[in-house]
Coordinates of C-alpha atoms and ligand atoms in Angstrom, one line a residue:
X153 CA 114.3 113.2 -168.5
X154 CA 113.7 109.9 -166.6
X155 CA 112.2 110.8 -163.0
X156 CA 112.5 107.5 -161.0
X157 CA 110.2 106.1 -158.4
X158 CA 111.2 108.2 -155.2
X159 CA 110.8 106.3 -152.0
X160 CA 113.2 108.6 -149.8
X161 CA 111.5 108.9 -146.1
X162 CA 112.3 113.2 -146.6
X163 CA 113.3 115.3 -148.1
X164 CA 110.8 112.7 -151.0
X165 CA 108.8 112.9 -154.0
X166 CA 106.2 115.9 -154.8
X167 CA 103.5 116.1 -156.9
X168 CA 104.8 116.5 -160.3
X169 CA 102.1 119.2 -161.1
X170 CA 103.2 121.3 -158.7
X171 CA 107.1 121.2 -159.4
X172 CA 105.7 122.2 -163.2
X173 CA 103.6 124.4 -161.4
X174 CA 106.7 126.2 -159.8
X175 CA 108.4 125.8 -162.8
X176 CA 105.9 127.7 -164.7
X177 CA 106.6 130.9 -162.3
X178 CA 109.9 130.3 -161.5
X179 CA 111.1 133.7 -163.6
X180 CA 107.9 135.2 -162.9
X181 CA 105.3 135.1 -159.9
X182 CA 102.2 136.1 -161.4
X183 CA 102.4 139.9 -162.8
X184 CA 105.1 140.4 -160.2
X185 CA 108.5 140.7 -162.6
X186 CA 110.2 138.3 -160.4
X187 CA 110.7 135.3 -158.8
X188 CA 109.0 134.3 -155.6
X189 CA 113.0 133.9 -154.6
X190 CA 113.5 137.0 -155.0
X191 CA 110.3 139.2 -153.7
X192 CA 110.2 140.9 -150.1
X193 CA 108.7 139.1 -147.7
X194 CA 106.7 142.3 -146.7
X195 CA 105.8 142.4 -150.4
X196 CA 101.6 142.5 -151.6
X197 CA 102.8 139.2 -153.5
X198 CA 104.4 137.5 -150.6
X199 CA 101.6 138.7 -148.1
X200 CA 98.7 136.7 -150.7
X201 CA 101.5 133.6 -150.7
X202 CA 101.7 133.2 -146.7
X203 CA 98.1 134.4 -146.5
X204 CA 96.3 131.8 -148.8
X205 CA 99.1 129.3 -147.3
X206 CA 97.4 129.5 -144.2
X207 CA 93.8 129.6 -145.1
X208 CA 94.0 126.8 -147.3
X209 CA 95.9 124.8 -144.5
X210 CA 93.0 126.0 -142.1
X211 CA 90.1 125.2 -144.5
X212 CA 92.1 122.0 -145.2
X213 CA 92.1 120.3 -142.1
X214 CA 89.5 122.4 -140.4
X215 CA 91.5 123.5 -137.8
X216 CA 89.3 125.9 -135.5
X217 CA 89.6 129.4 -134.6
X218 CA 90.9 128.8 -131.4
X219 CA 94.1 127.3 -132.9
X220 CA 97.1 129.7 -134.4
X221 CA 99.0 128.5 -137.6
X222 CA 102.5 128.8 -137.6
X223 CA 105.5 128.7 -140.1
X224 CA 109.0 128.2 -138.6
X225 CA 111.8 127.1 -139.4
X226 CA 114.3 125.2 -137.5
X227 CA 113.2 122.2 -138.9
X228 CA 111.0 119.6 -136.5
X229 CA 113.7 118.7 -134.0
X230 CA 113.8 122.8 -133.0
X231 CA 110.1 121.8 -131.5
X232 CA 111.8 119.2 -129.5
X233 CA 113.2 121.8 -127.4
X234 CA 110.8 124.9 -128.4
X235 CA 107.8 122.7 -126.8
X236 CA 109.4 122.5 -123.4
X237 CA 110.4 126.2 -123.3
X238 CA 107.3 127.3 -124.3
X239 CA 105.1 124.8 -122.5
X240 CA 106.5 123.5 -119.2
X241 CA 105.6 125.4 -115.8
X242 CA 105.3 122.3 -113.5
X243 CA 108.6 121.3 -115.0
X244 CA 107.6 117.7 -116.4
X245 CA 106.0 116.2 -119.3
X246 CA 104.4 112.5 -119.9
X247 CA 106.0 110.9 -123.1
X248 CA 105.1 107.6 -125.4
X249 CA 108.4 106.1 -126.4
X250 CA 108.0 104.9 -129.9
X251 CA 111.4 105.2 -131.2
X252 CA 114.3 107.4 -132.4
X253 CA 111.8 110.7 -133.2
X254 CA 110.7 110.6 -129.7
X255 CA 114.4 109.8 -128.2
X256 CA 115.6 113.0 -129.7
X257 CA 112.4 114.4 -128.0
X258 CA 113.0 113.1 -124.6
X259 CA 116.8 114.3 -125.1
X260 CA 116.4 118.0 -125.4
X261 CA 113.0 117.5 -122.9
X262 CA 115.3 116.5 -120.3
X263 CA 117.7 119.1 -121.1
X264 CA 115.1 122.2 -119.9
X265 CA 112.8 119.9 -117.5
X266 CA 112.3 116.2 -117.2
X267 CA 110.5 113.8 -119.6
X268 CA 108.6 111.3 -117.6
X269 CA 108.7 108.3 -120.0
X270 CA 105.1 106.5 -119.5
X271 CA 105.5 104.1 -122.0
X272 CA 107.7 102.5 -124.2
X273 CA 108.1 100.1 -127.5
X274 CA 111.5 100.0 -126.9
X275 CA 111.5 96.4 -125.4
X276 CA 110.2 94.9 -128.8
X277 CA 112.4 97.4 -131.0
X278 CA 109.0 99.8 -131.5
X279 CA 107.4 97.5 -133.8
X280 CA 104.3 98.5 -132.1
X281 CA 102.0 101.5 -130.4
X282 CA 102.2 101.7 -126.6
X283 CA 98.7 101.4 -124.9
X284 CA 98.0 103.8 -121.9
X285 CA 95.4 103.8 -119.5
X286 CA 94.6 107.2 -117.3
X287 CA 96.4 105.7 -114.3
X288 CA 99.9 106.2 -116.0
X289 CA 99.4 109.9 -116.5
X290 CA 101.0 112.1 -114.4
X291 CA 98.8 115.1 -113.0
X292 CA 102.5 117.3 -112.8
X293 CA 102.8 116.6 -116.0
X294 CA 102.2 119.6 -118.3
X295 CA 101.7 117.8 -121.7
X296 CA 101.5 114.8 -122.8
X297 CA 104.1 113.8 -125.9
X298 CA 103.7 111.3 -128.8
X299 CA 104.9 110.7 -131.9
X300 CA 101.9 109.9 -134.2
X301 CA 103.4 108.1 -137.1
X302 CA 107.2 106.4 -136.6
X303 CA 108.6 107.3 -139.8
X304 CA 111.8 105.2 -138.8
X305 CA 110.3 102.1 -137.6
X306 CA 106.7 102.0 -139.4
X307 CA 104.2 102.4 -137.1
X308 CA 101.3 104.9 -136.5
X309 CA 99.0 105.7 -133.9
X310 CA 95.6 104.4 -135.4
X311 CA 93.8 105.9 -132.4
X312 CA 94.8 108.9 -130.2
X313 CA 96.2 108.3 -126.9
X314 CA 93.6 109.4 -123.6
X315 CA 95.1 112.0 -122.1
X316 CA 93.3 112.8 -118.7
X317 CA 93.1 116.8 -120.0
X318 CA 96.6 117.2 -120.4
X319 CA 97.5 119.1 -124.0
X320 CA 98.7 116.6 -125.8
X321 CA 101.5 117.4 -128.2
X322 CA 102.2 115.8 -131.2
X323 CA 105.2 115.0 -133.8
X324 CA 103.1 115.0 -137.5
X325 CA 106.2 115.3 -139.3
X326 CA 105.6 112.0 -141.5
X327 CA 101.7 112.0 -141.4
X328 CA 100.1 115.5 -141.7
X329 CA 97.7 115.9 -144.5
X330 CA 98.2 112.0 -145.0
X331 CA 94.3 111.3 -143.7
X332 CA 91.4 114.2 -141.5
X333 CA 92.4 114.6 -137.7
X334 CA 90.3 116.2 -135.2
X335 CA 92.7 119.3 -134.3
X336 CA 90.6 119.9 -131.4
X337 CA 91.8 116.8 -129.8
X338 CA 95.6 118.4 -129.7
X339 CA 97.0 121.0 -127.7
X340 CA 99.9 121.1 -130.4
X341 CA 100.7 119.9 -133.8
X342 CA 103.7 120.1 -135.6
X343 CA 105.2 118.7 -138.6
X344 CA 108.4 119.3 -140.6
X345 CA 107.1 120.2 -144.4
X346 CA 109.7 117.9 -146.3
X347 CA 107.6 114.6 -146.2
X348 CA 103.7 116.0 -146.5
X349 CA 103.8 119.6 -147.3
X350 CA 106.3 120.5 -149.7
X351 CA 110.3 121.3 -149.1
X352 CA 113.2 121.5 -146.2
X353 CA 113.6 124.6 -144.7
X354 CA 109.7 124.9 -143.1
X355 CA 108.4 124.0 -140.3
X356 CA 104.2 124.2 -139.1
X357 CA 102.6 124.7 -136.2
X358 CA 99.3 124.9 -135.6
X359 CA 99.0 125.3 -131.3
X360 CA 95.6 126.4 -129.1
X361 CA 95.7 129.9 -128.8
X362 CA 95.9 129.3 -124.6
X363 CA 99.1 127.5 -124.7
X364 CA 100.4 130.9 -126.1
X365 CA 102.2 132.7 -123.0
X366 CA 104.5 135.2 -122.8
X367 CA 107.4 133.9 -121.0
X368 CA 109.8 136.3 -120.8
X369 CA 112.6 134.0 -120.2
X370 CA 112.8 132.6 -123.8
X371 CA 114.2 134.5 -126.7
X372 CA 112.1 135.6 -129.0
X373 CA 112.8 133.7 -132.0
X374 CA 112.2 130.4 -129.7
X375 CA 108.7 131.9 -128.2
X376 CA 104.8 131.0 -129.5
X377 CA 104.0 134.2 -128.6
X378 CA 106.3 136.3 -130.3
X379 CA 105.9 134.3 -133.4
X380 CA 102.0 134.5 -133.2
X381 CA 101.9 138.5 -132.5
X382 CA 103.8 138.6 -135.8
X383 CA 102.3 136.7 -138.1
X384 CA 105.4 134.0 -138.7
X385 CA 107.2 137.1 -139.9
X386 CA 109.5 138.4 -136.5
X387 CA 112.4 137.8 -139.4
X388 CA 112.4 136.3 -142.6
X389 CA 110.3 133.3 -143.0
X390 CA 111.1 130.2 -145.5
X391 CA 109.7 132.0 -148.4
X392 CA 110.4 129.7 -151.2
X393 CA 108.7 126.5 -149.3
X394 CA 105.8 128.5 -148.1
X395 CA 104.8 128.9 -151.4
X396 CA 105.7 125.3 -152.5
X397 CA 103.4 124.4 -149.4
X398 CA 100.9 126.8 -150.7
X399 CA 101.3 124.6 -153.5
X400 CA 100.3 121.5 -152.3
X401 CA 97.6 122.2 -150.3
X402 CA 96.0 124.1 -153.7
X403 CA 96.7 120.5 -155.1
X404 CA 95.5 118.2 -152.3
X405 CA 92.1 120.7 -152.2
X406 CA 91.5 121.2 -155.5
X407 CA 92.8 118.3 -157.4
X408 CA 92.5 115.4 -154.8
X409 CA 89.6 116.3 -153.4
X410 CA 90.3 116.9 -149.7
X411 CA 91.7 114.5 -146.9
X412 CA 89.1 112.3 -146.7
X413 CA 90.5 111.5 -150.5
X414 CA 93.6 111.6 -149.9
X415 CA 93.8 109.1 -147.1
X416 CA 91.5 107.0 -149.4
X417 CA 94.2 106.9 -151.6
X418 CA 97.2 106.5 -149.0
X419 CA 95.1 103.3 -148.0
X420 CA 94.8 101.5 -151.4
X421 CA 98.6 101.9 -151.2
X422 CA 99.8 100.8 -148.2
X423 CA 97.1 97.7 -148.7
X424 CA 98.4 97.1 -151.8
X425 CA 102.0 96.8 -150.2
X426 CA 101.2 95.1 -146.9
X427 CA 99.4 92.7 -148.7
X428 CA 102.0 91.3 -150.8
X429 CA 104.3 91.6 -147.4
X430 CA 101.9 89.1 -145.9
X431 CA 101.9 86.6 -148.5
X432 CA 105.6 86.8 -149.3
X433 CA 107.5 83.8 -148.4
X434 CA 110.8 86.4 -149.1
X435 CA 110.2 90.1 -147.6
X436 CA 108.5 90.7 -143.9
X437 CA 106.7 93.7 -142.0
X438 CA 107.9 93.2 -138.7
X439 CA 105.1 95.6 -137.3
X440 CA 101.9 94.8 -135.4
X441 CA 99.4 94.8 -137.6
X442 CA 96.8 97.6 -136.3
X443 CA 99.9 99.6 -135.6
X444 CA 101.1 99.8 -139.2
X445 CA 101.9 103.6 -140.6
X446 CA 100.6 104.0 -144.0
X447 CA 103.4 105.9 -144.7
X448 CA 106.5 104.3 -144.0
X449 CA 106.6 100.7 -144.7
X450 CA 109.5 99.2 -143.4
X451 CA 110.7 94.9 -144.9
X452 CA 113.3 93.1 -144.3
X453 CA 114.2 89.4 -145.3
X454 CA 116.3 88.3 -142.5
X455 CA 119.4 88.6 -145.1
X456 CA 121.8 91.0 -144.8
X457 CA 123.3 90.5 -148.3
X458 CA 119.5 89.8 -149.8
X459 CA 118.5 93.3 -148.7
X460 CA 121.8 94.9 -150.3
X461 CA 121.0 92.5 -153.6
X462 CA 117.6 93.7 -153.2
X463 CA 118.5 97.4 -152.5
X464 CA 120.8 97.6 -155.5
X465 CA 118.8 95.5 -158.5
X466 CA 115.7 97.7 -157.1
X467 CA 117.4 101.2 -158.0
X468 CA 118.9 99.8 -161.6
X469 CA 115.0 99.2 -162.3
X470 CA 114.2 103.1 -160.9
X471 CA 112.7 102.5 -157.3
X472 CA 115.2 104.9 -155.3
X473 CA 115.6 105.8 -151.6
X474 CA 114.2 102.0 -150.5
X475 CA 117.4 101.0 -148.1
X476 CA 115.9 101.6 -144.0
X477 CA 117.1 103.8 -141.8
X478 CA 120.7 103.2 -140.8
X479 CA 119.8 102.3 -137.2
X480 CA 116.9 99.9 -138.4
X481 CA 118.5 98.0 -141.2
X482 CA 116.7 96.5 -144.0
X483 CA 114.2 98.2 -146.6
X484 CA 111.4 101.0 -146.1
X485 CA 109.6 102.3 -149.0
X486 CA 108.3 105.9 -147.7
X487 CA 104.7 106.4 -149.6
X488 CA 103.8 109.8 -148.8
X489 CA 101.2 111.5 -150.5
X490 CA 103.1 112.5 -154.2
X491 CA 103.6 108.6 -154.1
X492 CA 101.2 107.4 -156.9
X493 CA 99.6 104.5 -156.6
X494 CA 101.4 103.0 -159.9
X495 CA 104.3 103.7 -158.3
X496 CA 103.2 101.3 -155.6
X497 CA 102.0 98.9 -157.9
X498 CA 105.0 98.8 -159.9
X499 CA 106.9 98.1 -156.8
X500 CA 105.0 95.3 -155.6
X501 CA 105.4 93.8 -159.0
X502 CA 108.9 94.4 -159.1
X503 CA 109.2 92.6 -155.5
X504 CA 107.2 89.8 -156.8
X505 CA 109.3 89.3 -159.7
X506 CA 112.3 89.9 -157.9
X507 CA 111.2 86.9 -155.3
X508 CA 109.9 84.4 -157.7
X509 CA 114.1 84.6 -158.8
X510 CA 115.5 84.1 -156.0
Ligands
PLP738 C1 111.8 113.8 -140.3 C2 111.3 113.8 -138.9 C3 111.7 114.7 -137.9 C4 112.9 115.6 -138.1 O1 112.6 116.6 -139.0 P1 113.7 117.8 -139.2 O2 112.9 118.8 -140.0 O3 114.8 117.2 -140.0 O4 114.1 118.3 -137.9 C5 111.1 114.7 -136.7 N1 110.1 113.9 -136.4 C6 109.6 113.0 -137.4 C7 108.4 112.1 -137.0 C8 110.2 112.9 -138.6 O5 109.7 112.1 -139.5

């Protein structure tokens, strides 16, 4: 076996102990005779899985009792138009433009209200973080949206928008678990559990408990409430990548040491690798510094054919997943959390070696 360097933006790379972990119980789930793939979801063992799952991701990130934890499915772009359903009355919401995420937000916002774009990155192709000042928020507007870290084009909100008392509502998908956040601050968070949590096919919400309405309009397996007044289980849930998420968290708690570790960690990284970006005569970070993600780095060299040389030589050596996102061009290396820091390292030094031939 020869598992590579995995820089894939999501689905990407998870802790090794807890694919042996899963391994370990894939025939058996502890003294149940079966896989977790095969249990009931109404079963005693499944009921401990979700239950700890959500505990653990409470405890975690200390998200307060006034907050419900959800796990959907639908993937994050189904919260592009279950927010709107759930949330608008006035009709309207305030969004920060950072890039394609928040595009395909805007889209379906516009579909079921109207998305009253505030500010935008767009003129400098989102290489940066909007700021906002109280005076551009709309007092219709029933949320405010963001995007906190771009996964496509690298950047992150380093500090939370103001947000005049609106709820703001935020797009985690790349980030959660990456670093602590102050839950309290958001009316929703959401985040798609491919890139920080574990495996497709999950999706978490964690929303304050008074932006839970009934509306009676919205079907049921699109409504907050319904989904809260059944514990995630109105039908099947993702059972398999709850309990890889259960996973995780047990890992990020118990073997990391919490999030104040873990964005420790996440730090040395993307230092590391914006680092040697700024002293490279060959590769460039075209973002604004404070606004870098430390997630998703994104290079380029201003070469077309040195990227795809790049790109190519870079996966014969074992560093996989490192060409940008189609729209964007160039290189991003993705350095989620199951991103070890040698993996980094031996990166940089590959990039190093790589320019000193060219
Ligand atoms: C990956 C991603 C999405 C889309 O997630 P799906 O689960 O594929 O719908 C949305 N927002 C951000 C920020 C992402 O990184």
């Amino acid at each position: 076996m020869a598992r590579v360097y995995n820089f894939s933006a999501g689905p990407s790379c998870i802790f090794e102990e807890v694919l042996e972990e899963a391994s370990s119980q894939m025939l058996e789930y502890g003294d149940s005779g079966m896989s977790v793939m095969e249990m009931s979801h109404r079963s005693d063992h499944f009921e401990e899985i979700i239950n700890r799952c959500e505990s653990s991701l409470k405890s975690l990130m200390m998200i307060p009792d006034n907050y419900e934890v959800l796990f959907l499915q639908g993937g994050a772009s189904l919260q592009f138009c279950m927010i709107p359903m759930n949330l608008l009355y006035k009709g309207s919401a305030d969004v920060i433009h950072t890039g394609i995420w928040t595009e395909k937000a805007i889209k379906e916002l516009n579909r079921l209200g109207k998305a009253e774009v505030i500010a935008s990155s767009e003129d400098k192709t989102f290489t940066y973080i909007p700021k906002i000042d109280e005076s551009m928020i709309n007092d219709t507007a029933d949320y405010l949206y963001i995007c906190q870290n771009n996964t496509i084009f690298g950047t992150r909100y380093a500090e939370l928008p103001i947000t005049k008392g609106k709820p703001l509502v935020a797009d985690l998908s790349s980030c959660i678990l990456s670093e602590p956040v102050d839950v309290s601050k958001y009316g929703i968070i959401f985040a798609g559990a491919q890139k920080n949590m574990g495996i497709a096919g999950l999706t978490t919400v964690i929303i304050r408990k008074d932006l839970i309405e009934d509306r009676k309009n919205i079907p049921s397996m699109l409504s907050y409430k319904v989904m809260a007044d059944n514990k995630s289980m109105y039908n099947t849930p993702p059972t398999y990548a709850i309990y890889i998420c259960d996973l995780v968290l047990n890992h990020i708690t118990r073997k990391i040491g919490g999030l104040a570790e873990m964005e420790k960690k996440n730090r040395e990284k993307a230092d590391i690798l914006y680092t040697y970006l700024d002293s490279s005569s060959l590769f460039k970070n075209p973002v604004n510094k404070e606004d870098r993600s430390l997630m998703n780095v994104t290079f380029v060299t201003g070469d077309e054919n040195t990227d795809k040389d790049f790109i190519v030589k870079a996966e014969e050596e074992g560093f996989v997943n490192l060409k940008g996102h189609r729209l964007v061009g160039g290189m991003r290396a993705s350095i989620y959390n199951a991103m070890s820091l040698e993996g980094v390292k031996s990166l940089v030094s590959f990039m190093s070696e790589y320019e000193r031939n060219k």
